[in-house]
């Protein structure tokens, strides 16, 4: 089968569109004929190499995929060949105490499929295998491209805002990167909970999309001062929640924008990990700093219900052929993408 593979870290040039063996399934696994896979920023982290994490080579990235079940293992009962499915990319043992509680991300065997798996075990290929637990029915109202664009950013943003930060009606929520993958989901999740998203982005085209998705306010960070605008919008009070994933470049502003007793929830650090926190603000303003990572399957299924009802919509920038994965990653690194890029078969 064809796949996008790399065997060494580097720029987009290390990605090769090449032939590799088709995956062979075990009794509890499902083979999927992939129709579309979604590009995520973790594709870029894996290709570049991430401090403290070894990427298994040869590597196929891709943590989001939508397709048709081609074959099932002898023990699989939940799907059959021909079913249309999307992948839930949080892999865990399924039997330990953490898994039993639904805290799959605390399982010692927790892995993100298409990022920490391998060799040759990800979505940017013609076929892929995953445990039967890790497929869910594709929402019938979405194309494969639309379905592949959503899962990872949808369930991550859902867990961050709903399970961790527990947003409430009326909350002001500052959403960094509101035109990005996570941000386009976050804005819609805020709207769904009657919270007021303050969308931040680097250009007006991204802010226009954020507005269409339900942002209550917009800030163009390339020509406006984010902290000043937040003060104006919230009548000097500050926001209830900051939706963080940018890290070093935005962290101090995020802390500055919080109301007393407010909450930052973060899942990433696109701009760097060494963010500075003046801990005087932490105790004086009694702030809450929350980490969040991926989600469990119940959170994913809960969020998907709102996709099926049309309340949360996909935001696709462009669909490219599979062999253009390098171009997709370059566009993500250049910050040009609004929403998501998907790779079609
Ligand atoms: P995208 O590339 O789709 O969006 C990132 C956004 O960040 C861009 O739209 C850009 O917005 C904004 N941004 C980049 N640099 C800066 C900066 N210096 N200052 C302000 N904003 C900036 O990525 P995703 O939304 O998919 O993911 C974001 C991060 O979250 C990644 O690092 C990813 O690895 C991580 N992540 C972590 C997960 C987890 O479970 N731990 C799951 C999913 C993602 P603009 O320039 O318009 O302001």
Tab-separated table of C-alpha atoms and ligand atoms in Angstrom:
chain	number	residue	atom	x	y	z
A	1	UNK	CA	0.000	0.000	0.000
A	2	UNK	CA	1.013	3.651	-0.375
A	3	UNK	CA	1.848	5.663	2.749
A	4	UNK	CA	3.703	8.796	3.806
A	5	UNK	CA	6.752	7.584	5.726
A	6	UNK	CA	9.829	9.117	7.346
A	7	UNK	CA	12.913	7.403	8.737
A	8	UNK	CA	14.806	10.415	10.084
A	9	UNK	CA	13.857	13.761	11.671
A	10	UNK	CA	14.037	16.953	9.641
A	11	UNK	CA	12.039	19.300	7.428
A	12	UNK	CA	9.062	18.294	5.246
A	13	UNK	CA	11.614	16.869	2.756
A	14	UNK	CA	12.123	13.763	4.947
A	15	UNK	CA	8.537	12.647	4.180
A	16	UNK	CA	8.451	9.988	1.442
A	17	UNK	CA	5.311	8.838	-0.385
A	18	UNK	CA	6.206	5.198	-0.808
A	19	UNK	CA	5.137	1.520	-0.743
A	20	UNK	CA	4.995	-0.313	2.601
A	21	UNK	CA	3.414	-3.633	3.619
A	22	UNK	CA	-0.302	-3.588	4.499
A	23	UNK	CA	-0.909	-3.924	8.273
A	24	UNK	CA	-1.785	-7.395	9.587
A	25	UNK	CA	-4.503	-7.444	12.263
A	26	UNK	CA	-4.651	-9.471	15.488
A	27	UNK	CA	-7.923	-10.961	16.917
A	28	UNK	CA	-9.005	-7.695	18.626
A	29	UNK	CA	-8.102	-5.314	15.826
A	30	UNK	CA	-9.804	-3.749	12.831
A	31	UNK	CA	-8.285	-3.044	9.417
A	32	UNK	CA	-9.556	0.225	7.928
A	33	UNK	CA	-9.445	1.243	4.281
A	34	UNK	CA	-8.764	4.910	4.864
A	35	UNK	CA	-10.692	7.432	2.780
A	36	UNK	CA	-9.274	10.561	4.438
A	37	UNK	CA	-6.837	11.409	7.222
A	38	UNK	CA	-6.541	14.628	9.172
A	39	UNK	CA	-3.320	16.616	9.655
A	40	UNK	CA	-2.499	17.649	13.198
A	41	UNK	CA	0.308	19.639	14.710
A	42	UNK	CA	1.626	16.416	16.283
A	43	UNK	CA	2.547	15.328	12.718
A	44	UNK	CA	4.962	18.266	12.727
A	45	UNK	CA	6.298	17.517	16.241
A	46	UNK	CA	6.965	13.860	15.267
A	47	UNK	CA	8.727	14.793	12.037
A	48	UNK	CA	10.888	17.464	13.694
A	49	UNK	CA	11.603	15.328	16.765
A	50	UNK	CA	10.267	16.258	20.184
A	51	UNK	CA	12.461	16.590	23.318
A	52	UNK	CA	11.871	13.678	25.710
A	53	UNK	CA	9.999	11.495	23.221
A	54	UNK	CA	11.486	8.955	20.840
A	55	UNK	CA	9.586	8.546	17.590
A	56	UNK	CA	9.430	4.955	16.369
A	57	UNK	CA	10.948	4.632	12.872
A	58	UNK	CA	10.034	4.043	10.128
A	59	UNK	CA	7.133	6.279	11.054
A	60	UNK	CA	3.692	6.938	9.581
A	61	UNK	CA	2.031	9.973	11.158
A	62	UNK	CA	-1.699	10.664	11.225
A	63	UNK	CA	-3.854	10.512	14.375
A	64	UNK	CA	-7.182	11.175	12.653
A	65	UNK	CA	-8.668	8.908	10.005
A	66	UNK	CA	-12.036	8.129	8.513
A	67	UNK	CA	-12.748	5.131	6.301
A	68	UNK	CA	-14.416	1.806	5.789
A	69	UNK	CA	-13.790	-1.362	7.791
A	70	UNK	CA	-11.966	-3.760	5.439
A	71	UNK	CA	-11.448	-6.687	7.819
A	72	UNK	CA	-12.030	-7.521	11.498
A	73	UNK	CA	-10.173	-9.844	13.870
A	74	UNK	CA	-11.832	-13.032	15.134
A	75	UNK	CA	-12.794	-11.453	18.518
A	76	UNK	CA	-14.269	-8.214	17.148
A	77	UNK	CA	-17.988	-7.746	17.722
A	78	UNK	CA	-18.642	-3.982	17.532
A	79	UNK	CA	-18.051	-3.450	13.781
A	80	UNK	CA	-18.123	-5.467	10.551
A	81	UNK	CA	-16.570	-5.093	7.096
A	82	UNK	CA	-18.167	-2.227	5.175
A	83	UNK	CA	-18.986	-0.106	8.271
A	84	UNK	CA	-17.941	3.539	8.043
A	85	UNK	CA	-15.816	4.505	11.033
A	86	UNK	CA	-13.543	7.160	12.460
A	87	UNK	CA	-10.561	6.448	14.677
A	88	UNK	CA	-10.425	7.415	18.352
A	89	UNK	CA	-6.685	7.886	18.762
A	90	UNK	CA	-6.234	7.495	22.562
A	91	UNK	CA	-4.760	3.985	22.880
A	92	UNK	CA	-4.539	2.389	26.334
A	93	UNK	CA	-4.510	-1.076	27.916
A	94	UNK	CA	-8.234	-1.004	28.741
A	95	UNK	CA	-7.894	-3.105	31.906
A	96	UNK	CA	-5.857	-1.134	34.466
A	97	UNK	CA	-7.338	0.993	37.274
A	98	UNK	CA	-6.863	4.242	35.326
A	99	UNK	CA	-8.589	2.813	32.232
A	100	UNK	CA	-11.431	1.468	34.380
A	101	UNK	CA	-11.965	5.012	35.736
A	102	UNK	CA	-11.950	6.470	32.232
A	103	UNK	CA	-8.609	8.177	32.895
A	104	UNK	CA	-7.023	6.506	29.863
A	105	UNK	CA	-4.350	9.202	29.653
A	106	UNK	CA	-3.005	7.979	33.050
A	107	UNK	CA	-2.660	4.379	31.797
A	108	UNK	CA	0.997	3.335	31.760
A	109	UNK	CA	0.492	2.056	28.235
A	110	UNK	CA	-1.224	5.228	26.989
A	111	UNK	CA	-0.185	6.181	23.457
A	112	UNK	CA	-1.472	8.545	20.807
A	113	UNK	CA	-2.097	6.536	17.651
A	114	UNK	CA	-0.166	7.877	14.666
A	115	UNK	CA	2.202	9.801	16.951
A	116	UNK	CA	3.627	7.473	19.581
A	117	UNK	CA	2.857	4.192	17.765
A	118	UNK	CA	4.940	2.358	15.182
A	119	UNK	CA	6.784	1.270	13.241
A	120	UNK	CA	4.473	2.111	10.312
A	121	UNK	CA	1.316	2.593	12.407
A	122	UNK	CA	-0.615	5.766	11.570
A	123	UNK	CA	-3.324	7.313	9.466
A	124	UNK	CA	-1.459	8.805	6.494
A	125	UNK	CA	-1.664	5.542	4.559
A	126	UNK	CA	-4.121	3.571	2.413
A	127	UNK	CA	-4.840	1.100	5.225
A	128	UNK	CA	-4.375	1.164	9.000
A	129	UNK	CA	-5.124	-1.103	11.924
A	130	UNK	CA	-6.400	-0.081	15.352
A	131	UNK	CA	-7.923	-1.931	18.324
A	132	UNK	CA	-11.690	-2.460	17.899
A	133	UNK	CA	-12.240	-0.211	20.972
A	134	UNK	CA	-10.698	2.653	18.986
A	135	UNK	CA	-13.234	2.884	16.169
A	136	UNK	CA	-16.557	4.680	16.404
A	137	UNK	CA	-19.265	5.092	13.755
A	138	UNK	CA	-18.635	7.959	11.347
A	139	UNK	CA	-21.308	10.661	11.802
A	140	UNK	CA	-23.665	10.044	8.865
A	141	UNK	CA	-23.993	13.764	8.124
A	142	UNK	CA	-20.248	14.145	7.428
A	143	UNK	CA	-18.129	13.205	4.409
A	144	UNK	CA	-14.978	11.190	5.122
A	145	UNK	CA	-12.921	14.385	4.693
A	146	UNK	CA	-15.075	16.244	7.212
A	147	UNK	CA	-15.023	13.321	9.644
A	148	UNK	CA	-11.233	12.982	9.409
A	149	UNK	CA	-10.765	16.667	10.154
A	150	UNK	CA	-12.364	16.591	13.584
A	151	UNK	CA	-11.726	13.883	16.184
A	152	UNK	CA	-8.459	14.819	17.898
A	153	UNK	CA	-9.060	18.566	18.086
A	154	UNK	CA	-12.732	18.064	18.928
A	155	UNK	CA	-12.238	15.743	21.891
A	156	UNK	CA	-9.161	17.604	23.168
A	157	UNK	CA	-10.993	20.947	23.175
A	158	UNK	CA	-14.064	19.269	24.702
A	159	UNK	CA	-12.096	17.823	27.598
A	160	UNK	CA	-10.240	21.106	28.146
A	161	UNK	CA	-13.351	23.263	28.336
A	162	UNK	CA	-16.092	20.938	29.546
A	163	UNK	CA	-14.381	18.350	31.779
A	164	UNK	CA	-11.403	20.364	33.038
A	165	UNK	CA	-12.307	24.088	33.024
A	166	UNK	CA	-16.052	23.381	33.421
A	167	UNK	CA	-17.212	26.406	31.414
A	168	UNK	CA	-20.553	27.918	32.375
A	169	UNK	CA	-23.136	30.131	30.653
A	170	UNK	CA	-21.922	33.727	30.618
A	171	UNK	CA	-18.230	32.868	31.079
A	172	UNK	CA	-15.731	34.904	29.090
A	173	UNK	CA	-13.311	32.444	27.449
A	174	UNK	CA	-10.175	33.754	25.747
A	175	UNK	CA	-9.414	31.397	22.832
A	176	UNK	CA	-5.895	31.672	21.389
A	177	UNK	CA	-5.448	30.451	17.819
A	178	UNK	CA	-9.203	30.671	17.268
A	179	UNK	CA	-8.786	30.024	13.536
A	180	UNK	CA	-6.686	26.891	14.136
A	181	UNK	CA	-7.645	23.249	14.603
A	182	UNK	CA	-8.284	23.365	18.358
A	183	UNK	CA	-9.509	26.964	18.277
A	184	UNK	CA	-12.300	26.386	15.727
A	185	UNK	CA	-13.638	23.603	17.960
A	186	UNK	CA	-13.195	25.632	21.167
A	187	UNK	CA	-15.202	28.565	19.818
A	188	UNK	CA	-18.097	26.245	18.928
A	189	UNK	CA	-17.979	24.433	22.281
A	190	UNK	CA	-18.190	27.820	24.027
A	191	UNK	CA	-21.192	28.824	21.903
A	192	UNK	CA	-22.876	25.509	22.713
A	193	UNK	CA	-22.473	26.204	26.457
A	194	UNK	CA	-23.586	29.838	26.166
A	195	UNK	CA	-20.108	30.967	27.135
A	196	UNK	CA	-18.668	34.058	25.406
A	197	UNK	CA	-15.620	33.193	23.306
A	198	UNK	CA	-13.126	36.001	22.770
A	199	UNK	CA	-11.366	34.758	19.638
A	200	UNK	CA	-7.720	35.722	19.066
A	201	UNK	CA	-6.032	35.188	15.714
A	202	UNK	CA	-3.242	36.627	13.596
A	203	UNK	CA	-5.391	37.780	10.680
A	204	UNK	CA	-8.917	38.911	9.834
A	205	UNK	CA	-9.738	35.903	7.614
A	206	UNK	CA	-9.271	33.591	10.601
A	207	UNK	CA	-11.343	35.917	12.791
A	208	UNK	CA	-14.142	35.960	10.223
A	209	UNK	CA	-14.325	32.139	10.416
A	210	UNK	CA	-14.263	32.298	14.228
A	211	UNK	CA	-17.147	34.792	14.117
A	212	UNK	CA	-19.171	32.516	11.826
A	213	UNK	CA	-18.574	29.645	14.262
A	214	UNK	CA	-19.959	31.697	17.130
A	215	UNK	CA	-17.207	33.847	18.642
A	216	UNK	CA	-18.757	36.697	20.640
A	217	UNK	CA	-15.708	38.995	20.293
A	218	UNK	CA	-12.575	39.011	18.146
A	219	UNK	CA	-9.047	40.326	18.652
A	220	UNK	CA	-6.496	40.563	15.838
A	221	UNK	CA	-3.240	39.982	17.711
A	222	UNK	CA	-1.125	41.360	14.847
A	223	UNK	CA	-2.517	44.880	15.322
A	224	UNK	CA	-4.286	44.912	18.708
A	225	UNK	CA	-2.982	44.504	22.243
A	226	UNK	CA	-4.690	41.370	23.553
A	227	UNK	CA	-4.583	42.271	27.274
A	228	UNK	CA	-5.937	45.783	26.622
A	229	UNK	CA	-8.770	44.489	24.439
A	230	UNK	CA	-9.680	41.892	27.062
A	231	UNK	CA	-9.845	44.610	29.712
A	232	UNK	CA	-12.228	46.604	27.504
A	233	UNK	CA	-14.440	43.625	26.598
A	234	UNK	CA	-14.747	42.407	30.199
A	235	UNK	CA	-15.072	45.869	31.734
A	236	UNK	CA	-11.676	45.442	33.494
A	237	UNK	CA	-12.751	42.200	35.164
A	238	UNK	CA	-10.687	39.700	33.109
A	239	UNK	CA	-11.750	36.406	31.594
A	240	UNK	CA	-13.038	33.373	33.473
A	241	UNK	CA	-11.062	30.900	31.355
A	242	UNK	CA	-8.094	31.051	28.977
A	243	UNK	CA	-7.889	28.293	26.355
A	244	UNK	CA	-4.094	27.869	25.992
A	245	UNK	CA	-1.985	25.781	23.612
A	246	UNK	CA	0.546	28.347	22.347
A	247	UNK	CA	2.845	28.340	25.409
A	248	UNK	CA	5.910	30.538	25.747
A	249	UNK	CA	4.741	33.356	23.431
A	250	UNK	CA	1.337	33.881	25.060
A	251	UNK	CA	1.560	32.524	28.621
A	252	UNK	CA	2.280	35.774	30.451
A	253	UNK	CA	-0.524	37.550	28.562
A	254	UNK	CA	-2.827	34.645	29.406
A	255	UNK	CA	-2.121	35.083	33.119
A	256	UNK	CA	-2.570	38.848	32.777
A	257	UNK	CA	-5.985	38.410	31.092
A	258	UNK	CA	-7.454	36.204	33.846
A	259	UNK	CA	-9.964	37.478	36.347
A	260	UNK	CA	-9.242	36.901	40.033
A	261	UNK	CA	-9.972	33.209	40.626
A	262	UNK	CA	-9.813	32.505	36.875
A	263	UNK	CA	-8.570	29.371	35.120
A	264	UNK	CA	-5.998	28.657	32.421
A	265	UNK	CA	-6.406	25.301	30.758
A	266	UNK	CA	-3.559	24.183	28.496
A	267	UNK	CA	-2.764	21.224	26.261
A	268	UNK	CA	0.201	22.405	24.264
A	269	UNK	CA	3.045	24.795	23.561
A	270	UNK	CA	3.431	25.450	19.844
A	271	UNK	CA	5.754	28.404	20.477
A	272	UNK	CA	7.933	26.769	23.169
A	273	UNK	CA	7.808	25.091	26.578
A	274	UNK	CA	9.729	27.579	28.753
A	275	UNK	CA	6.865	29.836	29.791
A	276	UNK	CA	7.426	32.144	32.769
A	277	UNK	CA	4.895	32.345	35.604
A	278	UNK	CA	5.168	35.030	38.268
A	279	UNK	CA	3.760	32.958	41.124
A	280	UNK	CA	2.704	36.045	43.096
A	281	UNK	CA	-0.251	36.274	40.718
A	282	UNK	CA	-1.001	32.594	41.279
A	283	UNK	CA	-1.636	33.052	44.997
A	284	UNK	CA	-2.849	36.638	45.113
A	285	UNK	CA	-5.377	36.211	42.340
A	286	UNK	CA	-5.980	32.569	43.403
A	287	UNK	CA	-5.623	31.310	39.843
A	288	UNK	CA	-6.155	27.774	38.608
A	289	UNK	CA	-3.645	26.278	36.182
A	290	UNK	CA	-4.986	23.119	34.560
A	291	UNK	CA	-3.236	20.684	32.242
A	292	UNK	CA	-5.280	18.613	29.826
A	293	UNK	CA	-4.259	15.882	27.402
A	294	UNK	CA	-6.386	14.162	24.758
A	295	UNK	CA	-9.663	12.687	26.131
A	296	UNK	CA	-11.408	9.445	26.954
A	297	UNK	CA	-13.845	7.716	24.617
A	298	UNK	CA	-16.921	8.851	26.569
A	299	UNK	CA	-15.860	12.476	26.117
A	300	UNK	CA	-15.339	11.869	22.404
A	301	UNK	CA	-18.767	10.232	22.004
A	302	UNK	CA	-20.419	13.027	23.974
A	303	UNK	CA	-18.843	15.668	21.726
A	304	UNK	CA	-19.730	13.688	18.589
A	305	UNK	CA	-23.434	13.905	19.453
A	306	UNK	CA	-23.208	17.652	18.816
A	307	UNK	CA	-21.462	16.994	15.504
A	308	UNK	CA	-24.305	14.659	14.504
A	309	UNK	CA	-26.866	17.317	15.415
A	310	UNK	CA	-24.995	19.937	13.363
A	311	UNK	CA	-24.218	22.094	16.421
A	312	UNK	CA	-20.465	21.577	15.998
A	313	UNK	CA	-19.255	21.812	12.410
A	314	UNK	CA	-15.999	20.831	10.736
A	315	UNK	CA	-13.741	23.646	9.532
A	316	UNK	CA	-11.722	22.468	6.530
A	317	UNK	CA	-9.095	24.688	4.930
A	318	UNK	CA	-8.212	22.370	2.060
A	319	UNK	CA	-8.242	18.694	1.067
A	320	UNK	CA	-5.018	17.542	-0.589
A	321	UNK	CA	-3.960	14.184	-2.059
A	322	UNK	CA	-2.157	11.889	0.416
A	323	UNK	CA	1.193	12.420	-1.283
A	324	UNK	CA	1.056	16.149	-0.427
A	325	UNK	CA	1.525	15.593	3.333
A	326	UNK	CA	4.750	17.649	3.216
A	327	UNK	CA	2.971	20.632	1.672
A	328	UNK	CA	0.250	20.305	4.329
A	329	UNK	CA	2.817	20.393	7.129
A	330	UNK	CA	4.619	23.366	5.591
A	331	UNK	CA	1.355	25.306	5.490
A	332	UNK	CA	0.651	24.429	9.132
A	333	UNK	CA	4.135	25.571	10.190
A	334	UNK	CA	3.701	28.823	8.239
A	335	UNK	CA	0.512	29.555	10.217
A	336	UNK	CA	-1.581	29.921	7.045
A	337	UNK	CA	-4.170	27.239	7.753
A	338	UNK	CA	-7.710	28.166	8.834
A	339	UNK	CA	-9.191	25.106	10.556
A	340	UNK	CA	-7.801	21.840	9.217
A	341	UNK	CA	-6.041	20.246	6.273
A	342	UNK	CA	-7.146	16.739	5.313
A	343	UNK	CA	-5.473	14.237	3.005
A	344	UNK	CA	-7.857	12.399	0.636
A	345	UNK	CA	-7.349	8.965	-0.980
B	1	LIG	P1	-2.999	24.734	14.581
B	1	LIG	O1	-1.713	24.852	13.841
B	1	LIG	O2	-4.219	24.343	13.827
B	1	LIG	O3	-3.350	26.118	15.286
B	1	LIG	C1	-2.430	26.745	16.132
B	1	LIG	C2	-2.764	28.226	16.255
B	1	LIG	O4	-1.842	28.766	17.190
B	1	LIG	C3	-2.608	28.992	14.980
B	1	LIG	O5	-3.872	29.159	14.329
B	1	LIG	C4	-2.010	30.333	15.430
B	1	LIG	O6	-3.000	31.331	15.380
B	1	LIG	C5	-1.698	30.135	16.908
B	1	LIG	N1	-0.326	30.551	17.181
B	1	LIG	C6	0.829	30.013	16.707
B	1	LIG	N2	1.874	30.721	17.162
B	1	LIG	C7	1.374	31.721	17.933
B	1	LIG	C8	1.949	32.789	18.676
B	1	LIG	N3	3.285	32.971	18.706
B	1	LIG	N4	1.121	33.606	19.353
B	1	LIG	C9	-0.220	33.448	19.319
B	1	LIG	N5	-0.820	32.461	18.616
B	1	LIG	C10	-0.028	31.611	17.944
B	1	LIG	O7	-2.725	23.730	15.774
B	1	LIG	P2	-3.774	22.968	16.713
B	1	LIG	O8	-4.827	23.896	17.089
B	1	LIG	O9	-4.175	21.693	16.108
B	1	LIG	O10	-2.842	22.617	17.970
B	1	LIG	C11	-2.262	23.628	18.747
B	1	LIG	C12	-1.236	23.035	19.704
B	1	LIG	O11	-1.875	22.151	20.620
B	1	LIG	C13	-0.137	22.226	19.028
B	1	LIG	O12	1.104	22.502	19.651
B	1	LIG	C14	-0.553	20.787	19.264
B	1	LIG	O13	0.540	19.896	19.255
B	1	LIG	C15	-1.219	20.888	20.626
B	1	LIG	N6	-2.220	19.843	20.862
B	1	LIG	C16	-2.166	19.099	22.005
B	1	LIG	C17	-3.078	18.110	22.272
B	1	LIG	C18	-3.039	17.357	23.556
B	1	LIG	O14	-3.942	16.562	23.814
B	1	LIG	N7	-2.068	17.544	24.397
B	1	LIG	C19	-4.121	17.778	21.277
B	1	LIG	C20	-4.164	18.685	20.134
B	1	LIG	C21	-3.219	19.649	19.928
B	1	LIG	P3	-2.741	32.851	14.881
B	1	LIG	O15	-1.371	32.956	14.308
B	1	LIG	O16	-3.825	33.076	13.893
B	1	LIG	O17	-2.924	33.688	16.106
